Short mmCIF file of C-alpha atoms in Angstrom, two decimals:
data_model
loop_
_atom_site.label_atom_id
_atom_site.label_comp_id
_atom_site.label_asym_id
_atom_site.label_seq_id
_atom_site.Cartn_x
_atom_site.Cartn_y
_atom_site.Cartn_z
CA MET A 9 2.79 -1.16 -63.16
CA ILE A 10 3.69 -4.94 -62.54
CA LEU A 11 7.19 -4.15 -63.78
CA ILE A 12 7.67 -1.36 -61.06
CA GLN A 13 6.23 -4.05 -58.45
CA PHE A 14 8.90 -6.62 -59.54
CA ALA A 15 11.59 -3.92 -59.54
CA ILE A 16 10.54 -2.88 -55.88
CA TYR A 17 10.72 -6.33 -54.76
CA GLY A 18 13.71 -6.99 -56.38
CA VAL A 19 15.49 -3.92 -54.77
CA ILE A 20 14.25 -5.10 -51.42
CA GLY A 21 15.45 -8.63 -51.82
CA LEU A 22 18.94 -7.61 -53.29
CA THR A 23 19.43 -5.00 -50.33
CA TYR A 24 18.80 -7.61 -48.02
CA LEU A 25 21.04 -10.01 -49.73
CA GLY A 26 23.73 -7.38 -49.74
CA LEU A 27 23.38 -6.69 -46.04
CA ALA A 28 23.64 -10.45 -45.47
CA LEU A 29 26.94 -10.72 -47.39
CA GLY A 30 28.34 -7.53 -46.46
CA TYR A 31 28.85 -6.45 -50.35
CA ILE A 32 27.27 -6.84 -53.84
CA PRO A 33 29.31 -9.17 -56.05
CA GLY A 34 31.21 -7.07 -58.79
CA LEU A 35 30.64 -3.80 -56.92
CA ARG A 36 32.78 -1.81 -54.22
CA MET A 37 29.92 -1.35 -51.84
CA ASN A 38 29.81 -1.96 -48.13
CA ARG A 39 26.52 -2.37 -45.81
CA ALA A 40 26.37 1.52 -45.38
CA THR A 41 26.23 2.30 -49.10
CA ILE A 42 24.04 -0.84 -49.79
CA ALA A 43 21.36 0.42 -47.20
CA LEU A 44 21.48 4.03 -48.52
CA VAL A 45 21.16 3.00 -52.27
CA GLY A 46 18.49 0.56 -51.62
CA SER A 47 16.34 3.08 -49.59
CA THR A 48 16.94 5.44 -52.44
CA PHE A 49 15.55 3.21 -55.22
CA LEU A 50 12.44 2.79 -53.06
CA ILE A 51 11.94 6.51 -52.68
CA ALA A 52 12.57 6.72 -56.68
CA PHE A 53 9.91 4.07 -56.87
CA GLY A 54 7.41 5.94 -55.06
CA VAL A 55 7.18 3.34 -52.11
CA LEU A 56 8.03 6.43 -49.78
CA ASN A 57 8.36 10.15 -50.56
CA LEU A 58 11.32 12.05 -49.29
CA GLN A 59 9.32 13.32 -46.32
CA GLU A 60 8.15 9.83 -45.23
CA ALA A 61 11.80 8.65 -45.63
CA TRP A 62 13.28 11.40 -43.59
CA GLN A 63 10.51 10.93 -40.89
CA ALA A 64 11.38 7.11 -40.55
CA ILE A 65 14.89 7.78 -39.26
CA ASP A 66 14.70 7.45 -35.53
CA PRO A 67 16.70 10.74 -34.30
CA ASN A 68 16.99 9.08 -30.65
CA THR A 69 18.87 6.38 -31.99
CA ILE A 70 21.11 8.17 -34.40
CA VAL A 71 21.92 10.90 -31.71
CA PHE A 72 22.59 8.47 -28.92
CA LEU A 73 25.08 6.31 -31.26
CA LEU A 74 26.84 9.48 -32.56
CA SER A 75 27.19 10.74 -29.05
CA MET A 76 28.65 7.45 -27.35
CA MET A 77 31.07 7.31 -30.21
CA VAL A 78 32.45 10.70 -29.39
CA VAL A 79 32.58 9.65 -25.65
CA ASN A 80 34.49 6.49 -26.59
CA ALA A 81 36.67 8.46 -28.72
CA ASN A 82 37.56 10.77 -26.13
CA LEU A 83 38.23 7.71 -23.50
CA SER A 84 40.45 6.27 -26.15
CA TYR A 85 42.64 9.35 -26.65
CA ALA A 86 42.95 9.70 -23.02
CA GLY A 87 44.32 6.25 -22.48
CA PHE A 88 41.35 5.00 -20.42
CA PHE A 89 40.99 1.48 -22.21
CA ARG A 90 44.70 0.76 -22.10
CA ARG A 91 44.94 1.92 -18.62
CA ALA A 92 41.90 -0.32 -17.73
CA LEU A 93 43.56 -3.29 -19.42
CA ALA A 94 46.74 -2.77 -17.46
CA VAL A 95 44.96 -2.64 -14.16
CA LEU A 96 43.18 -5.68 -15.03
CA LEU A 97 46.32 -7.65 -15.81
CA SER A 98 48.13 -6.43 -12.63
CA PHE A 99 45.97 -8.83 -10.61
CA THR A 100 47.28 -12.24 -12.11
CA ARG A 101 50.17 -13.67 -13.83
CA SER A 102 48.97 -17.17 -14.95
CA PRO A 103 47.47 -18.15 -18.21
CA LEU A 104 44.01 -19.21 -16.43
CA GLY A 105 44.04 -15.90 -14.62
CA LEU A 106 44.62 -13.87 -17.95
CA LEU A 107 41.99 -15.54 -19.54
CA ILE A 108 39.62 -14.65 -16.68
CA ALA A 109 40.61 -10.98 -16.51
CA LEU A 110 40.33 -10.53 -20.21
CA THR A 111 36.81 -12.17 -20.20
CA PHE A 112 35.44 -10.33 -17.51
CA GLY A 113 37.19 -7.15 -18.01
CA SER A 114 36.33 -6.82 -21.71
CA GLY A 115 32.75 -8.17 -20.72
CA ILE A 116 32.18 -5.60 -18.00
CA LEU A 117 33.65 -2.67 -19.99
CA SER A 118 31.46 -3.59 -23.13
CA ALA A 119 28.36 -3.30 -20.97
CA PHE A 120 28.69 0.42 -20.84
CA PHE A 121 30.67 1.41 -23.75
CA LEU A 122 30.13 0.11 -27.42
CA ASN A 123 31.54 -3.23 -27.62
CA ASP A 124 33.35 -2.60 -31.15
CA THR A 125 35.29 -0.08 -29.28
CA LEU A 126 36.56 -2.51 -26.94
CA ALA A 127 37.24 -4.94 -29.60
CA LEU A 128 39.26 -2.62 -31.59
CA VAL A 129 41.33 -1.62 -28.40
CA PHE A 130 41.83 -4.84 -26.48
CA THR A 131 42.72 -7.00 -29.52
CA PRO A 132 46.15 -5.63 -30.41
CA LEU A 133 47.12 -5.37 -26.75
CA THR A 134 46.09 -8.99 -26.16
CA LEU A 135 48.05 -9.99 -29.00
CA SER A 136 51.15 -8.09 -27.89
CA LEU A 137 50.63 -9.52 -24.43
CA ALA A 138 50.47 -13.21 -25.97
CA GLN A 139 53.49 -12.67 -27.90
CA ALA A 140 55.50 -11.43 -25.14
CA LEU A 141 54.41 -14.42 -22.71
CA SER A 142 54.86 -17.08 -25.53
CA LEU A 143 51.12 -17.98 -25.17
CA ASN A 144 48.93 -19.33 -27.89
CA PRO A 145 46.78 -16.06 -28.54
CA ILE A 146 43.72 -17.75 -30.29
CA PRO A 147 41.85 -18.56 -26.86
CA TYR A 148 42.66 -15.01 -25.55
CA LEU A 149 41.23 -13.74 -28.95
CA LEU A 150 38.07 -15.68 -28.76
CA ALA A 151 37.74 -14.51 -25.20
CA ILE A 152 37.80 -11.00 -26.29
CA ALA A 153 35.47 -11.38 -29.20
CA GLY A 154 33.06 -13.55 -27.18
CA ALA A 155 33.08 -11.45 -24.00
CA THR A 156 32.43 -8.14 -25.80
CA ASN A 157 29.36 -9.57 -27.24
CA ILE A 158 27.91 -11.13 -24.06
CA GLY A 159 29.06 -8.22 -21.96
CA SER A 160 27.23 -5.89 -24.15
CA VAL A 161 23.98 -7.81 -23.49
CA ALA A 162 23.68 -6.27 -20.07
CA THR A 163 22.80 -2.57 -20.77
CA LEU A 164 21.03 -0.26 -23.35
CA SER A 165 24.40 1.27 -24.24
CA GLY A 166 26.36 -1.75 -24.86
CA ASN A 167 25.70 -2.02 -28.49
CA PRO A 168 24.04 -0.50 -31.53
CA GLN A 169 20.92 -2.98 -31.42
CA ASN A 170 20.52 -2.45 -27.79
CA ILE A 171 20.35 1.55 -28.37
CA LEU A 172 17.66 0.81 -30.93
CA ILE A 173 15.76 -1.14 -28.73
CA GLY A 174 16.00 1.31 -25.73
CA SER A 175 14.65 3.98 -28.16
CA PHE A 176 11.81 1.78 -29.41
CA SER A 177 10.88 0.21 -26.09
CA GLY A 178 11.26 2.96 -23.38
CA ILE A 179 12.74 0.31 -20.96
CA PRO A 180 14.40 2.06 -18.15
CA TYR A 181 18.25 1.80 -18.12
CA LEU A 182 18.33 0.23 -14.72
CA GLU A 183 15.39 -2.15 -15.45
CA PHE A 184 17.30 -3.42 -18.39
CA LEU A 185 20.44 -3.73 -16.42
CA ARG A 186 18.76 -5.76 -13.59
CA ILE A 187 17.17 -8.34 -15.87
CA LEU A 188 19.94 -8.79 -18.49
CA ALA A 189 23.01 -8.60 -16.43
CA PRO A 190 22.74 -11.89 -14.87
CA VAL A 191 22.45 -13.35 -18.28
CA ALA A 192 25.58 -11.64 -19.43
CA PHE A 193 27.52 -12.61 -16.07
CA ILE A 194 26.43 -16.36 -16.39
CA GLY A 195 27.38 -16.03 -20.19
CA LEU A 196 31.02 -14.93 -19.35
CA ILE A 197 31.51 -17.95 -16.92
CA ILE A 198 30.16 -20.31 -19.52
CA GLN A 199 32.75 -18.95 -21.84
CA VAL A 200 35.55 -19.25 -19.59
CA GLY A 201 34.69 -22.94 -18.85
CA LEU A 202 34.50 -23.57 -22.53
CA LEU A 203 37.63 -22.14 -23.45
CA TRP A 204 39.32 -24.01 -20.46
CA LEU A 205 37.82 -27.42 -22.17
CA LEU A 206 38.75 -26.54 -25.56
CA TYR A 207 42.47 -25.11 -24.96
CA PRO A 208 44.47 -27.11 -22.34
CA ASP A 209 47.11 -24.33 -22.39
CA VAL A 210 44.94 -21.86 -20.74
CA ARG A 211 44.34 -24.34 -17.80
CA SER A 212 47.64 -23.36 -15.92
CA ALA A 213 47.44 -21.40 -12.73
CA LYS A 214 51.21 -21.28 -12.46
CA PRO A 215 52.35 -17.62 -12.87
CA CYS A 216 54.21 -16.46 -15.95
CA GLN A 217 57.84 -15.52 -15.41
CA VAL A 218 57.13 -11.52 -16.37
CA VAL A 219 53.88 -10.00 -17.36
CA PRO A 220 55.06 -7.11 -19.54
CA ILE A 221 52.29 -4.32 -18.56
CA ASN A 222 53.25 -1.33 -20.18
CA ASN A 223 52.36 1.91 -18.42
CA GLN A 224 50.78 3.52 -21.36
CA ARG A 225 51.10 7.26 -21.53
CA ILE A 226 48.04 9.23 -19.79
CA PHE A 227 47.01 12.54 -20.94
CA LYS A 228 45.98 13.42 -17.42
CA PRO A 229 43.94 16.72 -17.99
CA LEU A 230 42.01 14.88 -20.81
CA PHE A 231 41.81 11.56 -18.80
CA ASN A 232 40.40 13.37 -15.69
CA LYS A 233 38.00 15.43 -17.79
CA THR A 234 36.73 12.60 -19.66
CA LEU A 235 36.43 10.23 -16.58
CA VAL A 236 34.22 12.96 -14.79
CA ILE A 237 32.18 13.47 -17.63
CA THR A 238 31.63 9.89 -18.58
CA THR A 239 30.88 9.04 -14.87
CA GLY A 240 28.25 11.75 -15.00
CA LEU A 241 26.73 10.28 -18.12
CA LEU A 242 26.39 6.77 -16.53
CA ILE A 243 24.85 8.43 -13.31
CA ALA A 244 22.13 10.10 -15.69
CA PHE A 245 21.45 6.77 -17.42
CA THR A 246 20.79 4.94 -13.92
CA ILE A 247 18.57 7.78 -12.68
CA GLY A 248 16.41 7.66 -15.61
CA LEU A 249 17.44 10.71 -17.56
CA PRO A 250 16.87 10.47 -21.42
CA LEU A 251 19.53 8.22 -22.85
CA ALA A 252 20.02 10.25 -26.23
CA GLN A 253 19.95 13.69 -24.49
CA SER A 254 22.12 12.70 -21.95
CA ALA A 255 24.72 11.09 -24.21
CA LEU A 256 24.52 14.38 -26.50
CA VAL A 257 25.26 16.57 -23.45
CA ALA A 258 28.25 14.48 -22.49
CA ALA A 259 29.68 14.31 -26.01
CA SER A 260 29.22 18.28 -26.29
CA LEU A 261 31.01 18.97 -23.22
CA LEU A 262 34.03 16.65 -24.39
CA LEU A 263 34.07 18.58 -27.69
CA ILE A 264 34.72 21.85 -25.72
CA THR A 265 38.43 21.17 -25.51
CA ARG A 266 41.87 22.80 -26.12
CA ARG A 267 43.65 19.49 -25.97
CA ILE A 268 42.71 17.64 -28.82
CA LYS A 269 41.92 18.32 -32.48
CA PRO A 270 38.11 18.00 -33.33
CA GLN A 271 39.23 16.25 -36.47
CA ARG A 272 40.82 13.36 -34.42
CA VAL A 273 37.76 13.04 -32.50
CA LEU A 274 35.21 12.85 -35.41
CA LYS A 275 37.66 10.52 -37.52
CA LYS A 276 36.84 7.89 -34.81
CA VAL A 277 33.15 8.19 -35.36
CA ASP A 278 31.51 5.26 -37.50
CA TRP A 279 30.00 7.29 -40.25
CA ASN A 280 29.35 4.04 -42.21
CA LEU A 281 27.25 2.54 -39.24
CA LEU A 282 25.36 6.04 -38.92
CA VAL A 283 24.47 6.08 -42.72
CA MET A 284 23.59 2.31 -42.57
CA PHE A 285 21.16 2.74 -39.69
CA SER A 286 19.69 5.73 -41.53
CA GLY A 287 19.02 3.61 -44.87
CA LEU A 288 17.89 0.51 -42.70
CA PHE A 289 15.15 2.87 -41.10
CA ILE A 290 13.96 3.88 -44.44
CA LEU A 291 14.11 0.43 -45.66
CA THR A 292 12.26 -1.06 -42.67
CA LYS A 293 9.46 1.61 -43.16
CA ALA A 294 9.09 0.67 -46.82
CA THR A 295 8.79 -3.00 -45.90
CA GLN A 296 6.16 -2.16 -43.36
CA LYS A 297 4.22 0.13 -45.95
CA LEU A 298 4.40 -2.84 -48.24
CA ASN A 299 3.18 -5.05 -45.61
CA LEU A 300 5.93 -7.74 -46.31
CA LEU A 301 6.27 -8.30 -42.51
CA GLN A 302 2.84 -10.02 -42.43
CA PRO A 303 4.41 -13.64 -42.69
CA PHE A 304 6.52 -12.93 -39.43
CA THR A 305 3.44 -12.11 -37.25
CA HIS A 306 2.59 -15.75 -37.39
CA VAL A 307 5.90 -17.04 -37.01
CA ILE A 308 6.89 -15.23 -33.71
CA ASN A 309 3.83 -16.05 -31.65
CA SER A 310 5.92 -17.45 -28.79
CA ALA A 311 8.92 -16.40 -26.69
CA ALA A 312 10.93 -19.43 -28.19
CA SER A 313 9.82 -18.76 -31.82
CA LEU A 314 11.04 -14.78 -31.23
CA LEU A 315 14.13 -15.98 -30.11
CA GLY A 316 14.73 -18.53 -32.79
CA VAL A 317 13.58 -15.92 -35.67
CA THR A 318 15.94 -13.49 -34.11
CA VAL A 319 18.92 -15.48 -34.15
CA VAL A 320 18.42 -16.75 -37.78
CA LEU A 321 17.89 -13.39 -38.92
CA SER A 322 20.65 -11.94 -37.11
CA ASN A 323 23.08 -14.51 -38.79
CA LEU A 324 21.56 -13.94 -42.16
CA ILE A 325 21.35 -10.11 -42.48
CA SER A 326 23.15 -8.98 -39.48
CA ASN A 327 21.68 -8.09 -35.97
CA VAL A 328 20.84 -4.25 -36.68
CA PRO A 329 18.73 -5.08 -39.68
CA ALA A 330 17.11 -7.91 -37.83
CA VAL A 331 16.25 -5.78 -35.08
CA LEU A 332 14.56 -3.27 -37.33
CA LEU A 333 13.08 -5.90 -39.34
CA LEU A 334 11.18 -7.45 -36.40
CA GLN A 335 10.58 -4.07 -34.56
CA PRO A 336 7.20 -3.21 -35.82
CA LEU A 337 5.79 -6.70 -34.94
CA ILE A 338 6.47 -6.02 -31.03
CA SER A 339 4.34 -4.00 -28.90
CA PRO A 340 6.02 -0.85 -27.19
CA ASP A 341 4.92 -2.28 -23.71
CA ASP A 342 6.06 -5.98 -24.28
CA THR A 343 8.93 -5.84 -22.11
CA LYS A 344 9.77 -9.54 -22.24
CA SER A 345 9.75 -9.62 -26.17
CA TRP A 346 12.10 -6.60 -26.28
CA LEU A 347 14.65 -8.34 -23.92
CA LEU A 348 14.52 -11.46 -25.76
CA LEU A 349 15.09 -9.58 -29.13
CA ALA A 350 17.94 -7.78 -27.53
CA ALA A 351 19.56 -10.68 -25.94
CA GLY A 352 18.96 -13.04 -28.95
CA SER A 353 20.32 -10.37 -31.44
CA THR A 354 23.36 -9.83 -29.49
CA LEU A 355 24.22 -13.26 -28.35
CA ALA A 356 23.66 -14.53 -32.07
CA GLY A 357 26.75 -12.91 -32.98
CA ASN A 358 29.00 -15.39 -31.35
CA LEU A 359 27.33 -18.23 -33.34
CA THR A 360 29.84 -17.59 -36.44
CA LEU A 361 32.89 -15.74 -37.31
CA PHE A 362 30.75 -13.58 -39.39
CA GLY A 363 28.00 -13.00 -36.73
CA ALA A 364 29.30 -9.79 -35.18
CA VAL A 365 31.44 -6.93 -36.14
CA ALA A 366 33.69 -7.46 -32.87
CA ASN A 367 34.34 -11.02 -34.30
CA LEU A 368 35.56 -9.59 -37.50
CA ILE A 369 37.81 -6.66 -35.77
CA THR A 370 39.39 -9.53 -33.97
CA VAL A 371 40.13 -11.83 -36.70
CA GLU A 372 41.46 -9.04 -39.09
CA ALA A 373 43.84 -7.60 -36.42
CA ALA A 374 45.24 -11.10 -35.79
CA ALA A 375 45.76 -11.68 -39.42
CA ASP A 376 47.64 -8.29 -39.62
CA LEU A 377 50.18 -10.00 -37.05
CA GLY A 378 50.41 -13.37 -38.78
CA TYR A 379 47.89 -15.17 -36.70
CA LYS A 380 44.96 -17.06 -38.36
CA LEU A 381 41.71 -17.27 -36.43
CA THR A 382 39.71 -19.82 -38.87
CA PHE A 383 35.86 -20.11 -39.53
CA LEU A 384 35.92 -23.78 -38.00
CA GLU A 385 37.95 -22.89 -34.92
CA HIS A 386 35.69 -20.19 -34.20
CA LEU A 387 32.60 -22.34 -35.04
CA ARG A 388 33.60 -25.10 -32.31
CA PHE A 389 33.74 -22.34 -29.82
CA GLY A 390 30.72 -20.13 -30.96
CA VAL A 391 28.01 -23.05 -31.58
CA PRO A 392 28.27 -24.40 -28.02
CA LEU A 393 28.69 -20.89 -26.52
CA THR A 394 25.50 -19.57 -28.34
CA ILE A 395 23.35 -22.44 -27.56
CA CYS A 396 24.05 -22.33 -23.66
CA THR A 397 23.63 -18.48 -23.52
CA LEU A 398 20.17 -18.44 -25.52
CA ILE A 399 18.88 -21.25 -23.19
CA ILE A 400 19.91 -19.25 -20.26
CA THR A 401 18.19 -16.16 -21.76
CA TYR A 402 14.97 -17.98 -22.52
CA LEU A 403 14.85 -19.36 -19.05
CA TRP A 404 15.67 -16.24 -17.14
CA VAL A 405 13.71 -13.54 -19.30
CA ASN A 406 10.42 -15.87 -20.13
CA LEU A 407 10.15 -18.05 -17.10
CA GLY A 408 11.96 -15.82 -14.51
#
């Protein structure tokens, strides 16, 4: 019996360590397989039975996430994100103007569509633009990575952890937007100012000679259909219709098509993320059942401590596991705590290069084209940005 207890705690500890590292040394495993294998061993050891494990998976979160991925895939194939970037850059021709356009453009778009999608689409386009204009791409890459995180704070559909919190808390879409949109907006202003201080090259307001804006091919029927359905989805969010059901209806309408093969759309779905979420739900249920969360109840006894613990856990084990770990300790009607958890877990992603998937997407895309964004270079940008935005979050949400 004692050996089984040791094995159970060992599995939980190793699973969270693997989630923190993103891999298990010596094994070819990612966060999705680590979460799945860890939860499976807990079922095998009898902490949960299969029925309890299945019931632990929150269907609203999984359906919402899957549906938004389908919507984003259609927007991407229709050329929406490329056209949006081209429109943004048509308003300015200076290094400083480009920085502002990229920051606010990617920030605003990531508030309504999953931030990782924006990072995937905007990073190669930004690199191509910087190369064509002979500009240092690093500050613009940092702008994309930081803005997609900051902008996604504003809404329940901006990132996976907000989707989780929307499911657990029941906060209306518009109320969440009303409270956290100002935090996101001020954060984007701070980001522009910080990059202006750190990189003198971006301070120039002198127009570049040529701004090469490629008119990317738009598949008009798909573009129009996707735009109409997505607009309807956003209206459904704002008038208070159930988030998961609304997103599922929108995704289903988009899948009724003669123009794009379903394999192409489903290939864009991040199945790894969905598997990881499912495993994490089971893992969290097991930690609750074993009463392992008890120590945290004494630690998060104030708004400041909740924000601090959220930031630390988000950087240790990633933001989604951190939200799932802390979720049972917050009352469903404690709106302020949910908002602090949402903002803290998201803004913590800017602290280090490994703090958010958007950061890793940006650095990998840059490396493929021969540009190196180092850990330390990101750190000198990420640390002051994270501290400033967290202070604003605390003051706005807790004292506002």
